[in-house]
């Protein structure tokens, strides 16, 4: 008796199973990869998809950031040092286009040359510049002038340049009292004329001496801070 087991048919399976590729592109457009975008947003990580816009603006130079125009300051310095109308300078730009850094630099320079043996005068010169200009401004407004405090502050500051010019000369001729006095008077008149010719306009009419005299006294006091007298 021959017992044989029945043959079981064997089926061979062939083929490939393809799986969808899921790519996680952080920061890519949501329309290109909706699965990753939806997954991250549902989990509260949507901020990962935000891309900061790059600032393509070029950084401005430091002088431009501080509103410092070297050419403008240099032109105003020439206008103050050469106040004669015949030279052809547009001197009204010192009054009509006031700035802060130029006058501040002039005042600090005057303070530096006055510091010899008098260390306390630096802060005092700056104080006199600020409050002396305020006094001239208030007086000009009372007399009917149309000037701003910034304009007065700029003109008074720039007009210290003549005193800076005569300072080295006073060191040389200090032993000659008469000549030294004449040079001091010349410097004060030069500075006062530069300031008064810009601040005292036609609107003052007969009241001009009332404003010119305080300006003259202010520069006499500035010079006394330098000489110590």
Short mmCIF file of C-alpha atoms in Angstrom, two decimals:
data_model
loop_
_atom_site.label_atom_id
_atom_site.label_comp_id
_atom_site.label_asym_id
_atom_site.label_seq_id
_atom_site.Cartn_x
_atom_site.Cartn_y
_atom_site.Cartn_z
CA UNK A 1 0.00 0.00 0.00
CA UNK A 2 1.60 3.13 -1.14
CA UNK A 3 0.44 6.21 0.81
CA UNK A 4 1.60 9.45 -0.68
CA UNK A 5 0.70 12.93 0.52
CA UNK A 6 -1.05 15.12 -1.93
CA UNK A 7 1.03 17.79 -3.57
CA UNK A 8 0.31 21.30 -2.33
CA UNK A 9 0.47 23.86 -5.09
CA UNK A 10 2.99 26.67 -4.48
CA UNK A 11 2.12 30.15 -5.72
CA UNK A 12 5.01 32.46 -6.41
CA UNK A 13 4.37 36.14 -5.79
CA UNK A 14 6.46 38.64 -7.65
CA UNK A 15 6.41 42.43 -7.88
CA UNK A 16 7.49 45.55 -5.99
CA UNK A 17 5.79 47.61 -3.38
CA UNK A 18 6.32 51.31 -3.81
CA UNK A 19 6.00 53.72 -0.89
CA UNK A 20 5.43 57.42 -1.32
CA UNK A 21 8.49 59.54 -0.67
CA UNK A 22 7.89 62.04 2.08
CA UNK A 23 10.37 64.91 2.06
CA UNK A 24 10.59 67.33 4.97
CA UNK A 25 11.71 70.64 3.56
CA UNK A 26 11.83 73.14 6.35
CA UNK A 27 11.05 76.60 5.07
CA UNK A 28 9.82 75.45 1.65
CA UNK A 29 6.60 76.56 0.13
CA UNK A 30 3.51 74.85 1.57
CA UNK A 31 2.10 74.25 -1.89
CA UNK A 32 5.11 72.10 -2.84
CA UNK A 33 5.05 69.90 0.31
CA UNK A 34 1.61 69.97 1.96
CA UNK A 35 2.18 66.88 4.10
CA UNK A 36 5.18 68.22 6.02
CA UNK A 37 3.61 71.66 6.31
CA UNK A 38 0.36 70.29 7.71
CA UNK A 39 2.19 68.00 10.12
CA UNK A 40 4.34 70.79 11.53
CA UNK A 41 1.48 73.25 11.83
CA UNK A 42 -0.72 70.69 13.63
CA UNK A 43 2.07 70.05 16.13
CA UNK A 44 2.60 73.74 16.77
CA UNK A 45 5.90 73.99 14.89
CA UNK A 46 4.70 76.20 12.08
CA UNK A 47 7.21 78.85 13.09
CA UNK A 48 9.91 76.60 11.63
CA UNK A 49 8.50 77.30 8.18
CA UNK A 50 8.86 81.07 8.54
CA UNK A 51 11.80 82.46 6.65
CA UNK A 52 13.18 85.83 7.66
CA UNK A 53 13.58 88.25 4.82
CA UNK A 54 17.13 89.33 4.36
CA UNK A 55 17.80 93.01 4.73
CA UNK A 56 19.48 94.00 1.51
CA UNK A 57 19.81 97.64 2.44
CA UNK A 58 23.38 98.71 2.78
CA UNK A 59 24.35 100.17 6.14
CA UNK A 60 24.78 103.93 6.04
CA UNK A 61 28.13 105.55 6.90
CA UNK A 62 28.54 106.74 10.49
CA UNK A 63 28.73 110.42 9.50
CA UNK A 64 25.47 110.12 7.59
CA UNK A 65 23.82 108.35 10.52
CA UNK A 66 24.86 111.21 12.82
CA UNK A 67 23.83 113.83 10.23
CA UNK A 68 27.35 115.26 9.96
CA UNK A 69 28.20 117.02 6.69
CA UNK A 70 31.93 117.81 6.65
CA UNK A 71 31.71 119.95 3.50
CA UNK A 72 28.88 122.00 4.96
CA UNK A 73 30.78 122.56 8.20
CA UNK A 74 33.92 123.58 6.30
CA UNK A 75 31.94 126.07 4.21
CA UNK A 76 30.38 127.60 7.32
CA UNK A 77 33.80 127.94 8.94
CA UNK A 78 35.02 129.93 5.93
CA UNK A 79 31.90 132.10 6.07
CA UNK A 80 32.62 132.98 9.71
CA UNK A 81 36.35 133.56 9.31
CA UNK A 82 35.84 135.73 6.23
CA UNK A 83 32.69 137.76 6.95
CA UNK A 84 33.26 140.43 4.33
CA UNK A 85 30.39 140.48 1.79
CA UNK A 86 32.85 141.29 -1.02
CA UNK A 87 34.27 137.75 -0.83
CA UNK A 88 31.06 136.32 -2.26
CA UNK A 89 30.23 133.73 0.39
CA UNK A 90 26.59 132.96 1.08
CA UNK A 91 26.93 133.66 4.79
CA UNK A 92 23.21 133.31 5.49
CA UNK A 93 23.63 129.53 5.25
CA UNK A 94 25.18 129.64 8.74
CA UNK A 95 21.91 131.00 10.11
CA UNK A 96 19.35 129.47 7.77
CA UNK A 97 20.80 125.94 7.84
CA UNK A 98 21.90 125.43 11.46
CA UNK A 99 23.68 122.31 12.62
CA UNK A 100 24.84 121.11 16.02
CA UNK A 101 28.08 119.18 15.47
CA UNK A 102 30.03 122.00 13.83
CA UNK A 103 29.46 124.58 16.59
CA UNK A 104 30.02 121.90 19.23
CA UNK A 105 33.39 121.04 17.66
CA UNK A 106 34.38 124.74 17.64
CA UNK A 107 33.36 125.20 21.28
CA UNK A 108 35.24 122.07 22.33
CA UNK A 109 38.32 123.25 20.43
CA UNK A 110 38.16 126.61 22.18
CA UNK A 111 37.77 124.75 25.48
CA UNK A 112 40.84 122.65 24.75
CA UNK A 113 43.08 125.63 24.06
CA UNK A 114 41.72 127.31 27.19
CA UNK A 115 42.48 124.34 29.42
CA UNK A 116 46.13 125.30 29.92
CA UNK A 117 46.36 125.84 33.66
CA UNK A 118 42.57 126.15 33.98
CA UNK A 119 41.01 122.71 33.90
CA UNK A 120 37.64 123.89 35.20
CA UNK A 121 36.95 126.26 32.30
CA UNK A 122 36.00 123.49 29.84
CA UNK A 123 32.60 122.78 31.33
CA UNK A 124 32.14 126.47 32.04
CA UNK A 125 32.73 127.46 28.40
CA UNK A 126 30.15 124.91 27.21
CA UNK A 127 27.69 126.20 29.84
CA UNK A 128 28.20 129.81 28.76
CA UNK A 129 27.74 128.79 25.12
CA UNK A 130 24.40 127.11 25.84
CA UNK A 131 22.94 129.66 28.23
CA UNK A 132 24.55 132.68 26.57
CA UNK A 133 22.96 131.64 23.29
CA UNK A 134 19.65 131.20 25.12
CA UNK A 135 19.92 134.75 26.46
CA UNK A 136 20.65 136.16 22.99
CA UNK A 137 17.75 134.12 21.58
CA UNK A 138 15.26 135.42 24.16
CA UNK A 139 16.45 138.98 23.68
CA UNK A 140 16.17 138.67 19.90
CA UNK A 141 12.62 137.34 20.17
CA UNK A 142 11.63 140.14 22.53
CA UNK A 143 13.00 142.69 20.06
CA UNK A 144 10.96 141.14 17.24
CA UNK A 145 13.55 138.95 15.56
CA UNK A 146 12.55 135.76 13.78
CA UNK A 147 15.30 133.36 14.81
CA UNK A 148 15.22 129.96 16.46
CA UNK A 149 17.35 128.82 19.38
CA UNK A 150 19.13 126.34 17.12
CA UNK A 151 20.14 129.15 14.76
CA UNK A 152 21.49 131.29 17.60
CA UNK A 153 23.33 128.31 19.11
CA UNK A 154 25.00 127.55 15.78
CA UNK A 155 25.98 131.14 14.97
CA UNK A 156 27.39 131.84 18.45
CA UNK A 157 29.34 128.58 18.36
CA UNK A 158 30.83 129.07 14.91
CA UNK A 159 31.74 132.69 15.68
CA UNK A 160 34.20 131.54 18.35
CA UNK A 161 36.58 130.72 15.49
CA UNK A 162 38.21 134.20 15.44
CA UNK A 163 39.14 133.79 19.11
CA UNK A 164 40.69 130.41 18.27
CA UNK A 165 42.69 132.05 15.47
CA UNK A 166 44.18 134.75 17.71
CA UNK A 167 44.92 132.37 20.59
CA UNK A 168 48.33 131.18 19.28
CA UNK A 169 49.25 134.78 18.49
CA UNK A 170 48.57 135.82 22.08
CA UNK A 171 51.03 133.20 23.29
CA UNK A 172 53.75 134.79 21.17
CA UNK A 173 53.09 138.44 21.97
CA UNK A 174 52.00 137.94 25.57
CA UNK A 175 54.91 140.02 26.83
CA UNK A 176 53.87 143.07 24.80
CA UNK A 177 50.88 144.38 26.70
CA UNK A 178 49.77 147.03 24.22
CA UNK A 179 50.01 144.76 21.19
CA UNK A 180 48.34 141.95 23.08
CA UNK A 181 45.43 144.21 24.02
CA UNK A 182 44.98 145.33 20.43
CA UNK A 183 44.97 141.72 19.21
CA UNK A 184 42.36 140.80 21.85
CA UNK A 185 40.12 143.68 20.82
CA UNK A 186 40.53 142.75 17.18
CA UNK A 187 39.55 139.13 17.92
CA UNK A 188 36.51 140.14 19.94
CA UNK A 189 35.32 142.61 17.28
CA UNK A 190 35.90 139.97 14.60
CA UNK A 191 33.87 137.36 16.46
CA UNK A 192 31.11 139.79 17.45
CA UNK A 193 30.81 141.13 13.90
CA UNK A 194 30.58 137.61 12.46
CA UNK A 195 27.78 136.72 14.86
CA UNK A 196 25.92 140.03 14.79
CA UNK A 197 25.93 140.30 11.00
CA UNK A 198 24.11 136.96 10.86
CA UNK A 199 21.71 137.38 13.78
CA UNK A 200 20.87 141.08 13.62
CA UNK A 201 18.69 141.44 10.54
CA UNK A 202 16.74 144.33 9.06
CA UNK A 203 13.71 143.43 11.16
CA UNK A 204 15.39 145.02 14.19
CA UNK A 205 15.64 148.43 12.49
CA UNK A 206 16.63 150.94 15.24
CA UNK A 207 16.96 148.21 17.87
CA UNK A 208 20.15 146.69 16.45
CA UNK A 209 22.49 148.09 19.17
CA UNK A 210 20.33 146.41 21.83
CA UNK A 211 21.32 143.01 20.41
CA UNK A 212 24.84 143.80 19.17
CA UNK A 213 26.02 144.97 22.60
CA UNK A 214 25.15 141.71 24.47
CA UNK A 215 26.82 139.68 21.70
CA UNK A 216 29.97 141.79 22.08
CA UNK A 217 29.94 141.28 25.86
CA UNK A 218 29.47 137.53 25.43
CA UNK A 219 32.65 137.22 23.36
CA UNK A 220 34.57 139.42 25.79
CA UNK A 221 33.62 136.92 28.48
CA UNK A 222 34.64 134.00 26.29
CA UNK A 223 38.05 135.61 25.79
CA UNK A 224 38.42 136.23 29.52
CA UNK A 225 37.89 132.52 30.12
CA UNK A 226 40.80 131.81 27.81
CA UNK A 227 43.17 134.46 29.17
CA UNK A 228 42.11 133.96 32.79
CA UNK A 229 41.59 137.70 33.24
#
